[in-house]
Coordinates of C-alpha atoms in Angstrom, one line a residue:
M1098 CA -13.6 -12.2 41.5
A1099 CA -10.8 -11.0 39.1
P1100 CA -10.9 -12.0 35.4
Q1101 CA -8.3 -14.6 34.7
Q1102 CA -6.6 -12.6 31.8
E1103 CA -6.1 -9.6 34.1
L1104 CA -4.2 -11.5 36.9
P1105 CA -0.4 -11.1 37.1
F1106 CA 1.9 -13.9 36.1
R1107 CA 2.7 -15.0 39.6
A1108 CA -1.0 -15.5 40.4
H1109 CA -0.9 -18.7 38.3
W1110 CA 2.0 -20.1 40.2
K1111 CA 0.4 -23.5 40.9
C1112 CA -0.5 -24.2 37.3
L1113 CA 2.8 -22.9 36.0
L1114 CA 4.7 -25.0 38.5
A1115 CA 2.7 -28.2 37.6
C1116 CA 3.2 -27.5 33.9
T1117 CA 6.9 -26.8 34.4
L1118 CA 7.3 -30.2 36.1
I1119 CA 5.6 -31.9 33.2
S1120 CA 7.6 -29.8 30.7
M1121 CA 10.8 -31.5 32.0
S1122 CA 9.7 -34.7 30.3
P1123 CA 11.8 -34.2 27.2
F1124 CA 15.0 -33.6 29.2
Q1125 CA 16.3 -37.1 28.8
Y1126 CA 15.1 -37.0 25.1
G1127 CA 17.5 -34.1 24.7
V1128 CA 20.2 -35.8 26.8
D1129 CA 19.9 -38.8 24.5
F1130 CA 20.4 -36.7 21.4
G1131 CA 23.4 -35.0 23.0
I1132 CA 24.9 -38.2 24.2
I1133 CA 24.3 -40.5 21.3
G1134 CA 26.0 -38.2 18.7
G1135 CA 29.0 -38.0 20.9
L1136 CA 29.2 -41.7 21.7
Q1137 CA 29.7 -42.5 18.1
A1138 CA 32.8 -40.4 18.0
M1139 CA 34.1 -41.7 21.4
I1140 CA 36.9 -44.2 21.5
G1141 CA 35.7 -46.0 24.6
F1142 CA 32.3 -46.7 22.9
L1143 CA 33.9 -47.6 19.5
E1144 CA 36.2 -50.1 21.2
V1145 CA 33.0 -52.1 22.3
F1146 CA 30.7 -51.5 19.4
G1147 CA 32.9 -50.2 16.5
E1148 CA 36.1 -51.3 14.7
K1149 CA 39.6 -49.9 14.1
D1150 CA 39.9 -47.7 11.0
P1151 CA 43.4 -46.3 10.2
S1152 CA 41.9 -43.9 7.7
S1153 CA 39.7 -42.3 10.3
P1154 CA 41.0 -39.1 12.1
I1155 CA 40.5 -40.8 15.5
G1156 CA 41.7 -44.3 14.4
W1157 CA 38.3 -45.9 15.0
N1158 CA 35.0 -45.9 13.2
I1159 CA 31.6 -47.5 13.2
S1160 CA 29.7 -48.9 10.2
S1161 CA 26.9 -46.9 8.7
G1162 CA 24.6 -49.8 9.4
K1163 CA 25.2 -49.7 13.1
Q1164 CA 25.0 -45.9 13.1
Q1165 CA 21.6 -46.1 11.4
L1166 CA 20.2 -48.5 14.0
I1167 CA 21.7 -46.9 17.1
S1168 CA 20.4 -43.4 16.2
S1169 CA 17.1 -44.4 14.5
L1170 CA 15.8 -47.2 16.8
M1171 CA 15.1 -44.6 19.5
T1172 CA 13.1 -42.5 17.0
L1173 CA 11.3 -45.6 15.7
G1174 CA 10.3 -46.5 19.2
A1175 CA 9.0 -43.0 19.8
F1176 CA 7.0 -43.2 16.5
I1177 CA 5.3 -46.5 17.7
A1178 CA 4.5 -45.1 21.2
S1179 CA 3.2 -41.8 19.9
G1180 CA 0.9 -43.6 17.5
T1181 CA -0.8 -45.4 20.5
A1182 CA -1.4 -42.1 22.4
G1183 CA -5.1 -42.1 21.6
F1184 CA -5.5 -45.6 23.0
T1185 CA -3.4 -45.1 26.1
A1186 CA -5.1 -41.7 26.9
A1187 CA -8.5 -43.2 26.4
Y1188 CA -8.0 -45.9 29.0
I1189 CA -5.4 -44.7 31.6
G1190 CA -5.0 -40.9 31.3
R1191 CA -2.2 -38.4 31.0
K1192 CA -0.4 -39.0 34.3
P1193 CA -0.5 -42.8 34.4
S1194 CA 0.9 -42.8 30.8
L1195 CA 3.8 -40.7 32.0
W1196 CA 4.5 -43.0 34.9
V1197 CA 4.7 -46.0 32.5
A1198 CA 7.1 -44.0 30.4
C1199 CA 9.4 -43.3 33.4
V1200 CA 9.6 -47.0 34.1
G1201 CA 10.6 -47.6 30.5
I1202 CA 13.4 -45.0 30.8
F1203 CA 14.8 -46.7 33.9
V1204 CA 14.8 -50.1 32.3
S1205 CA 16.2 -49.1 28.9
T1206 CA 19.0 -47.0 30.4
A1207 CA 20.1 -49.9 32.7
V1208 CA 20.2 -52.2 29.7
M1209 CA 22.4 -49.8 27.7
Q1210 CA 24.8 -49.3 30.6
T1211 CA 25.3 -53.0 31.3
T1212 CA 25.3 -54.6 27.9
S1213 CA 28.4 -55.2 25.7
S1214 CA 26.3 -56.8 22.9
I1215 CA 25.2 -54.8 19.9
G1216 CA 21.8 -56.6 20.1
G1217 CA 21.4 -55.5 23.7
L1218 CA 22.2 -51.9 22.8
Y1219 CA 19.6 -52.0 20.0
A1220 CA 17.0 -53.3 22.5
G1221 CA 17.8 -50.5 24.9
R1222 CA 17.5 -47.9 22.1
L1223 CA 14.1 -49.2 21.1
I1224 CA 12.7 -49.3 24.6
I1225 CA 13.9 -45.8 25.4
G1226 CA 12.3 -44.7 22.2
L1227 CA 9.0 -46.2 23.3
A1228 CA 9.3 -44.4 26.6
N1229 CA 10.2 -41.1 25.0
G1230 CA 7.3 -41.3 22.7
L1231 CA 4.9 -41.6 25.6
L1232 CA 6.7 -38.8 27.5
M1233 CA 6.8 -36.4 24.6
T1234 CA 3.2 -36.9 23.6
H1235 CA 1.3 -37.1 27.0
S1236 CA 3.3 -34.3 28.6
Q1237 CA 2.4 -31.9 25.9
L1238 CA -1.2 -33.0 26.0
Y1239 CA -1.3 -32.3 29.7
I1240 CA 0.3 -28.9 29.3
Q1241 CA -2.0 -27.9 26.4
E1242 CA -5.1 -28.9 28.4
C1243 CA -4.1 -27.3 31.8
I1244 CA -2.4 -24.0 31.0
P1245 CA -4.4 -20.7 30.4
A1246 CA -4.4 -19.7 26.8
K1247 CA -2.3 -16.7 27.5
Y1248 CA 0.6 -18.8 28.7
R1249 CA 0.3 -21.8 26.4
G1250 CA 3.1 -20.6 24.1
L1251 CA 5.4 -19.9 27.1
S1252 CA 4.8 -23.4 28.6
I1253 CA 5.6 -25.2 25.3
S1254 CA 8.6 -23.0 24.9
V1255 CA 9.8 -24.1 28.3
F1256 CA 9.1 -27.7 27.1
Q1257 CA 11.6 -27.1 24.3
Y1258 CA 14.0 -25.4 26.6
W1259 CA 14.3 -28.7 28.6
T1260 CA 15.0 -30.6 25.4
S1261 CA 17.9 -28.2 24.6
I1262 CA 19.2 -28.1 28.1
G1263 CA 19.3 -31.9 28.1
T1264 CA 21.1 -31.9 24.7
L1265 CA 23.6 -29.3 26.1
I1266 CA 24.3 -31.3 29.3
G1267 CA 24.6 -34.5 27.3
T1268 CA 27.1 -32.9 25.0
I1269 CA 29.1 -31.3 27.8
V1270 CA 29.3 -34.5 29.8
D1271 CA 30.4 -36.4 26.6
N1272 CA 33.1 -33.8 26.1
F1273 CA 34.6 -34.6 29.5
T1274 CA 34.1 -38.3 29.6
S1275 CA 35.4 -38.9 26.1
K1276 CA 38.9 -38.6 27.6
I1277 CA 38.2 -41.5 30.0
D1278 CA 39.5 -44.9 28.9
G1279 CA 37.2 -47.9 28.6
R1280 CA 33.4 -48.3 29.0
R1281 CA 33.1 -45.7 31.7
S1282 CA 33.5 -43.0 29.0
Y1283 CA 30.0 -43.7 27.8
T1284 CA 28.2 -45.4 30.8
L1285 CA 28.7 -42.3 32.9
P1286 CA 26.9 -39.9 30.5
L1287 CA 24.0 -42.4 30.3
G1288 CA 23.6 -42.2 34.1
I1289 CA 22.2 -38.6 33.9
V1290 CA 19.2 -40.0 32.0
Y1291 CA 17.7 -41.3 35.3
I1292 CA 17.4 -37.8 36.9
V1293 CA 14.2 -36.3 35.4
P1294 CA 12.2 -39.5 35.2
G1295 CA 12.9 -39.8 38.9
L1296 CA 11.6 -36.3 39.6
L1297 CA 8.6 -36.9 37.5
T1298 CA 7.7 -40.1 39.2
F1299 CA 7.4 -38.5 42.6
G1300 CA 6.4 -35.0 41.5
M1301 CA 3.3 -36.1 39.7
L1302 CA 1.9 -37.4 43.0
L1303 CA 1.3 -33.7 44.0
I1304 CA -0.5 -32.4 40.9
P1305 CA -4.0 -33.2 39.5
E1306 CA -5.0 -35.0 36.3
S1307 CA -5.9 -32.8 33.2
P1308 CA -9.4 -31.3 33.8
R1309 CA -10.3 -31.5 30.1
W1310 CA -9.4 -35.2 30.0
L1311 CA -11.5 -35.8 33.2
L1312 CA -14.4 -33.9 31.7
E1313 CA -14.1 -35.8 28.5
R1314 CA -14.3 -39.1 30.5
G1315 CA -17.5 -37.9 32.2
K1316 CA -15.8 -37.2 35.6
V1317 CA -17.4 -33.8 36.1
D1318 CA -16.7 -33.3 39.8
K1319 CA -13.1 -34.4 39.5
A1320 CA -12.6 -32.1 36.5
R1321 CA -14.0 -29.1 38.4
K1322 CA -11.8 -29.9 41.4
S1323 CA -8.7 -30.2 39.1
L1324 CA -9.5 -26.9 37.4
R1325 CA -10.0 -25.3 40.8
W1326 CA -6.5 -26.5 41.9
L1327 CA -4.9 -25.2 38.7
R1328 CA -6.4 -21.7 38.8
P1329 CA -5.8 -18.9 41.3
K1330 CA -8.2 -18.7 44.2
S1331 CA -9.4 -15.2 43.1
V1332 CA -10.7 -16.6 39.8
N1333 CA -14.2 -17.8 39.3
I1334 CA -13.7 -21.0 37.3
E1335 CA -17.3 -21.5 36.3
E1336 CA -17.0 -19.4 33.1
E1337 CA -14.0 -21.5 31.9
F1338 CA -15.6 -24.7 33.1
V1339 CA -18.9 -24.0 31.3
E1340 CA -17.0 -23.1 28.2
M1341 CA -15.2 -26.4 28.3
Q1342 CA -18.5 -28.3 28.8
L1343 CA -20.2 -26.4 25.9
A1344 CA -17.3 -27.1 23.5
L1345 CA -17.3 -30.8 24.4
E1346 CA -21.1 -31.0 24.0
S1347 CA -21.0 -29.1 20.7
E1348 CA -18.4 -31.5 19.3
R1349 CA -20.3 -34.6 20.4
S1350 CA -23.5 -33.2 18.9
L1351 CA -21.8 -32.7 15.5
H1352 CA -19.5 -35.8 15.5
S1353 CA -20.1 -38.6 18.0
G1354 CA -17.2 -40.9 17.0
I1355 CA -14.0 -41.1 19.1
G1356 CA -11.4 -43.3 17.4
F1357 CA -8.5 -43.3 14.9
W1358 CA -10.7 -43.4 11.8
D1359 CA -12.7 -40.4 13.0
L1360 CA -9.6 -38.3 12.4
F1361 CA -10.6 -38.5 8.7
A1362 CA -14.4 -39.0 8.9
N1363 CA -15.4 -35.4 8.0
P1364 CA -13.8 -32.4 6.4
I1365 CA -13.4 -30.5 9.7
D1366 CA -11.5 -33.2 11.5
R1367 CA -9.5 -34.1 8.4
R1368 CA -8.4 -30.4 8.2
R1369 CA -7.4 -30.3 11.8
T1370 CA -5.5 -33.6 11.6
M1371 CA -3.6 -32.5 8.5
L1372 CA -2.6 -29.2 10.1
S1373 CA -1.5 -30.8 13.3
V1374 CA 0.6 -33.4 11.5
I1375 CA 2.3 -30.8 9.3
G1376 CA 2.8 -28.5 12.2
I1377 CA 4.9 -31.0 14.0
T1378 CA 6.6 -32.4 10.9
T1379 CA 8.1 -29.0 10.2
Q1380 CA 10.9 -30.1 12.6
A1381 CA 11.9 -33.0 10.5
A1382 CA 11.4 -31.0 7.3
S1383 CA 14.0 -28.5 8.5
G1384 CA 16.8 -31.1 8.4
A1385 CA 17.3 -30.7 12.2
M1386 CA 17.8 -34.4 12.7
F1387 CA 20.9 -34.3 10.5
M1388 CA 22.3 -31.3 12.3
I1389 CA 21.5 -32.5 15.8
A1390 CA 21.8 -36.3 15.9
Y1391 CA 25.1 -36.4 14.0
G1392 CA 26.5 -33.0 15.0
T1393 CA 29.6 -34.2 16.8
Y1394 CA 30.3 -37.0 14.4
F1395 CA 29.8 -34.7 11.5
F1396 CA 32.3 -32.2 12.8
E1397 CA 34.8 -34.9 13.7
M1398 CA 34.7 -36.5 10.3
A1399 CA 34.8 -33.2 8.5
N1400 CA 37.9 -32.4 10.6
I1401 CA 36.4 -29.1 11.7
G1402 CA 38.1 -28.0 14.9
N1403 CA 37.3 -29.7 18.2
A1404 CA 34.1 -31.6 17.4
F1405 CA 32.9 -31.9 21.0
E1406 CA 33.6 -28.2 21.8
N1407 CA 31.9 -27.1 18.6
S1408 CA 28.8 -29.2 19.5
C1409 CA 28.7 -27.7 23.0
I1410 CA 28.9 -24.2 21.7
L1411 CA 26.1 -24.9 19.2
T1412 CA 23.9 -26.4 21.8
A1413 CA 24.5 -23.6 24.3
I1414 CA 23.6 -21.0 21.6
G1415 CA 20.4 -23.0 20.9
V1416 CA 19.4 -22.8 24.6
V1417 CA 19.9 -19.0 24.5
A1418 CA 17.7 -18.9 21.4
I1419 CA 14.9 -20.7 23.3
I1420 CA 15.2 -18.4 26.3
L1421 CA 14.9 -15.4 24.0
N1422 CA 11.9 -16.9 22.4
S1423 CA 10.3 -17.6 25.8
L1424 CA 10.6 -13.8 26.5
V1425 CA 8.5 -12.9 23.5
V1426 CA 6.2 -15.8 22.9
T1427 CA 3.4 -14.5 25.2
K1428 CA 3.3 -11.0 23.6
I1429 CA 4.4 -11.8 20.0
G1430 CA 4.5 -15.5 19.5
R1431 CA 2.7 -15.7 16.1
R1432 CA 3.0 -19.4 15.2
R1433 CA 2.7 -19.0 11.5
V1434 CA 5.1 -16.2 11.0
F1435 CA 7.9 -17.7 13.2
L1436 CA 7.6 -21.1 11.5
I1437 CA 7.8 -19.6 8.0
V1438 CA 10.7 -17.3 8.8
G1439 CA 12.6 -20.1 10.7
L1440 CA 12.2 -22.6 7.8
T1441 CA 13.4 -20.0 5.3
I1442 CA 16.5 -19.2 7.3
C1443 CA 17.3 -22.9 7.8
G1444 CA 16.9 -23.6 4.1
V1445 CA 19.2 -20.7 3.1
V1446 CA 21.8 -21.7 5.6
Q1447 CA 22.0 -25.3 4.5
L1448 CA 22.1 -24.3 0.9
I1449 CA 25.1 -22.0 1.5
M1450 CA 26.8 -24.5 3.7
A1451 CA 26.6 -27.2 1.0
A1452 CA 27.8 -24.8 -1.7
V1453 CA 30.8 -23.6 0.4
Y1454 CA 31.8 -27.2 1.2
T1455 CA 31.4 -28.2 -2.5
V1456 CA 33.8 -25.4 -3.7
H1457 CA 36.4 -25.7 -0.9
P1458 CA 36.1 -29.0 1.0
G1459 CA 38.2 -29.7 4.0
T1460 CA 39.9 -26.2 4.3
V1461 CA 40.2 -24.2 7.5
S1462 CA 38.1 -21.4 6.1
T1463 CA 35.4 -23.8 5.1
G1464 CA 35.4 -25.3 8.5
R1465 CA 34.9 -21.9 10.1
A1466 CA 32.1 -21.1 7.7
V1467 CA 30.4 -24.4 8.4
V1468 CA 30.5 -23.7 12.2
G1469 CA 29.3 -20.1 11.8
L1470 CA 26.4 -21.2 9.5
S1471 CA 25.6 -23.9 12.0
I1472 CA 25.2 -21.3 14.7
I1473 CA 22.7 -19.3 12.5
Y1474 CA 20.9 -22.5 11.8
I1475 CA 20.5 -23.6 15.4
V1476 CA 19.2 -20.1 16.4
A1477 CA 16.6 -20.2 13.7
Y1478 CA 15.6 -23.8 14.5
N1479 CA 15.4 -23.5 18.3
G1480 CA 14.0 -20.0 18.3
M1481 CA 11.5 -20.2 15.5
I1482 CA 10.7 -23.8 14.6
S1483 CA 11.0 -26.4 17.4
S1484 CA 8.8 -24.6 20.0
Y1485 CA 6.1 -23.5 17.6
A1486 CA 6.0 -26.9 15.8
W1487 CA 5.0 -28.7 19.0
L1488 CA 2.8 -25.9 20.1
S1489 CA 0.8 -25.9 16.9
G1490 CA 0.5 -29.6 16.8
G1491 CA -1.1 -29.7 20.2
E1492 CA -3.5 -26.8 20.1
L1493 CA -5.1 -27.4 16.7
P1494 CA -6.8 -30.7 17.3
C1495 CA -10.3 -30.9 18.9
Q1496 CA -10.7 -32.0 22.5
R1497 CA -12.7 -35.1 21.5
L1498 CA -9.9 -36.4 19.3
R1499 CA -6.9 -34.5 20.8
S1500 CA -5.1 -37.7 22.0
Y1501 CA -5.5 -39.5 18.7
T1502 CA -4.7 -36.4 16.5
F1503 CA -1.7 -35.3 18.5
G1504 CA -0.5 -38.9 18.8
L1505 CA -0.7 -39.3 15.0
A1506 CA 1.0 -36.0 14.5
A1507 CA 3.8 -36.8 16.9
A1508 CA 4.2 -40.3 15.3
V1509 CA 4.5 -38.8 11.8
G1510 CA 7.0 -36.3 13.2
F1511 CA 9.1 -39.1 14.7
L1512 CA 8.8 -41.1 11.5
G1513 CA 10.2 -38.1 9.6
A1514 CA 13.0 -37.8 12.2
W1515 CA 13.6 -41.6 11.9
L1516 CA 14.0 -41.4 8.1
A1517 CA 16.4 -38.5 8.5
T1518 CA 18.6 -40.2 11.1
F1519 CA 18.4 -43.6 9.2
T1520 CA 19.5 -42.2 5.9
A1521 CA 22.0 -39.6 7.1
P1522 CA 24.9 -42.0 7.5
Y1523 CA 24.7 -42.9 3.8
F1524 CA 25.4 -39.3 3.0
I1525 CA 27.9 -38.2 5.6
N1526 CA 29.9 -41.4 6.5
P1527 CA 33.3 -41.6 4.8
D1528 CA 32.6 -45.3 4.0
S1529 CA 29.5 -44.3 2.0
L1530 CA 28.8 -41.1 -0.1
N1531 CA 31.0 -38.9 2.2
W1532 CA 28.9 -35.8 1.4
G1533 CA 29.4 -34.2 4.8
P1534 CA 27.9 -30.6 4.7
K1535 CA 26.7 -31.2 1.1
Y1536 CA 23.8 -33.1 2.6
G1537 CA 22.3 -29.6 2.9
Y1538 CA 21.4 -29.9 -0.8
I1539 CA 18.7 -32.4 0.2
W1540 CA 17.2 -30.3 3.1
A1541 CA 17.2 -26.8 1.7
P1542 CA 14.4 -27.5 -0.8
S1543 CA 12.5 -29.3 2.0
C1544 CA 12.6 -26.1 4.1
F1545 CA 11.4 -23.9 1.2
V1546 CA 8.5 -26.1 0.2
T1547 CA 7.3 -26.4 3.7
A1548 CA 7.5 -22.6 4.3
I1549 CA 5.4 -22.0 1.1
W1550 CA 2.7 -24.5 2.2
L1551 CA 2.5 -22.8 5.6
W1552 CA 2.0 -19.4 4.0
F1553 CA -1.1 -20.5 2.2
F1554 CA -2.8 -23.0 4.6
F1555 CA -1.6 -22.6 8.2
P1556 CA -3.9 -20.7 10.6
E1557 CA -2.8 -18.3 13.4
V1558 CA -4.3 -19.1 16.8
K1559 CA -2.2 -17.1 19.2
G1560 CA -4.1 -16.1 22.3
R1561 CA -7.1 -18.3 21.5
T1562 CA -8.5 -20.7 24.1
L1563 CA -8.8 -24.3 22.9
E1564 CA -12.6 -23.8 22.8
E1565 CA -12.3 -20.7 20.6
I1566 CA -10.1 -22.7 18.2
D1567 CA -12.9 -25.3 18.1
E1568 CA -15.4 -22.6 17.1
L1569 CA -13.1 -21.3 14.3
F1570 CA -12.8 -24.7 12.7
E1571 CA -16.5 -25.6 13.1
A1572 CA -17.3 -22.3 11.3
R1573 CA -14.8 -23.4 8.5
I1574 CA -13.0 -20.1 8.7
P1575 CA -10.1 -19.8 6.0
A1576 CA -6.6 -19.8 7.5
R1577 CA -5.9 -16.2 6.5
K1578 CA -9.0 -15.0 8.6
F1579 CA -8.2 -16.9 11.8
R1580 CA -6.3 -14.1 13.4
T1581 CA -9.0 -11.4 13.1
Y1582 CA -12.2 -13.5 13.3
E1583 CA -14.4 -12.6 16.3
T1584 CA -15.7 -15.7 18.1
A1585 CA -19.2 -15.9 19.6
R1586 CA -18.6 -18.7 22.2
R1587 CA -17.8 -16.2 25.0
G1588 CA -21.2 -14.6 24.6
V1589 CA -22.9 -18.1 24.7
V1590 CA -21.0 -19.0 27.9
Q1591 CA -22.0 -15.7 29.5
A1592 CA -25.6 -16.2 28.5
K1593 CA -25.6 -19.7 30.0
L1594 CA -24.1 -18.5 33.2
E1595 CA -26.7 -15.7 33.5
L1596 CA -29.4 -18.2 32.8
D1597 CA -28.1 -20.6 35.4
E1598 CA -27.9 -17.7 37.9
K1599 CA -31.4 -16.5 37.1
S1600 CA -32.8 -20.1 37.5
T1601 CA -31.0 -20.3 40.9
V1602 CA -32.5 -17.0 42.0
E1603 CA -36.0 -18.1 40.9
R1604 CA -35.7 -21.4 42.8
I1605 CA -34.7 -19.5 45.9
E1606 CA -37.5 -17.0 45.5
H1607 CA -39.9 -19.9 45.0
I1608 CA -38.8 -21.6 48.2
E1609 CA -38.5 -18.5 50.4
P1610 CA -41.8 -17.2 51.8
K1611 CA -42.4 -13.5 51.1
T1612 CA -44.9 -12.6 53.8
T1613 CA -45.2 -13.0 57.5
A1614 CA -48.2 -15.3 57.1
E1615 CA -46.4 -17.5 54.6
K1616 CA -43.4 -17.7 57.0
V1617 CA -45.7 -18.8 59.8
W1618 CA -47.7 -21.4 57.8
T1619 CA -44.6 -22.8 56.2
D1620 CA -42.8 -23.2 59.6
P1621 CA -43.8 -26.6 61.1
K1622 CA -43.1 -25.4 64.7
A1623 CA -45.2 -22.3 64.2
V1624 CA -48.1 -24.3 62.8
A1625 CA -48.0 -26.8 65.7
E1626 CA -48.0 -24.0 68.3
T1627 CA -50.9 -22.2 66.5
A1628 CA -52.9 -25.5 66.4
V1629 CA -52.5 -25.9 70.1
N1630 CA -53.6 -22.4 70.9
I1631 CA -56.7 -22.8 68.7
A1632 CA -57.6 -26.0 70.4

């Protein structure tokens, strides 16, 4: 049988198709970001939940307090749900957790479409946040545990692609429906949130559960069957399956505990937890929540061209950046380098943007500069930070604690996003500090500090299997040596396979007679006939 690494891309079509389906999970998360920023600059929405404001360019405005809750409750819900990932994964698995999340999306969207009460809107935002937290966490856990190491970066890049596609579609739909009078201007965009959860609900009936999760739960036969389904028919899965078993057994022999506090119980797990948390939190540290969640509102209040059109352009460019990244992630895709370069660019862009707006606020040339710098920012963020942040956060934890570690990392990432979206209105709203683009003075230092930390402490694991990553951490290899260190687990796996094969051959040789006499005397029929003849 052909080695897995030598097979062409198309040979893995079943696994790639399953992971592509699951990678669609963040679509409505992106849609939500695209829609909600536009809703807060939409007259039909402001007539229901805002108030008239003659000083505003559009004649309506919404208080910073309502803005905070509308934008941040979704992120707060995601934070809460992500924090429970270890518990939900331990008892119900990856796929059932995603099904529960889909139901939450249906319920929350229906509430937001039908309510005219600000309390009802808040409730819908919190519920959709809880559902999105489950979707964002368990979908990536599924992908990380199912996809071959060679295509792990590509799959998570596609995951981020769906987020940006959702944001783009949400922004475009907002742009067209903003011209409609009344509530339909915002209830119609909310309707597209139903699409992907519906596809997931039925599509997941056709794909298996994560083999690593099944193996961790002691369901060996189901795990082998799942891996067999996910890999090409020409691949002998036994080497990979034995490697998974050995890694799990090794972890359990060193650290038997499986729970939240075990994330910090020993130096190895503490290190992996810290790296996973910081890997995902690089998104919030980059200031992206300020640029994405309030993009349309920010452009509108800064009086920079057509706010909706500018947001559509920015989001479309972000999608192109992710597509370009997906073309290079498998061959280049060095997590550490891309994250550091991306954060540096984002920091410089926000610093320049703030400085330009400080010197010449509200001018046409400043508006053009802000839009141009925003384009550079979104290319750096989507192409270098967002994909690699989620990728690193999911591949660095150990299998024994992956659900707990990644859940905590996602929760902290959502907490950072919540803090950014909750505090942003104080800085950019005309009724508060009215900083506008000067908010970049806050986020530029955040980008630089994070990039410096990554340079010294973040390891490079491109092309490594999850089991090889386990070995690197167990050997306590310094971050700077991760990329070049030669692992020994492959040799151990091969030795075990050869030993198993040898044992099988010996058992067969022991059972099979070697001589004609042995064949006669071990054949019951022959013995019976001989006995009759002798008699």
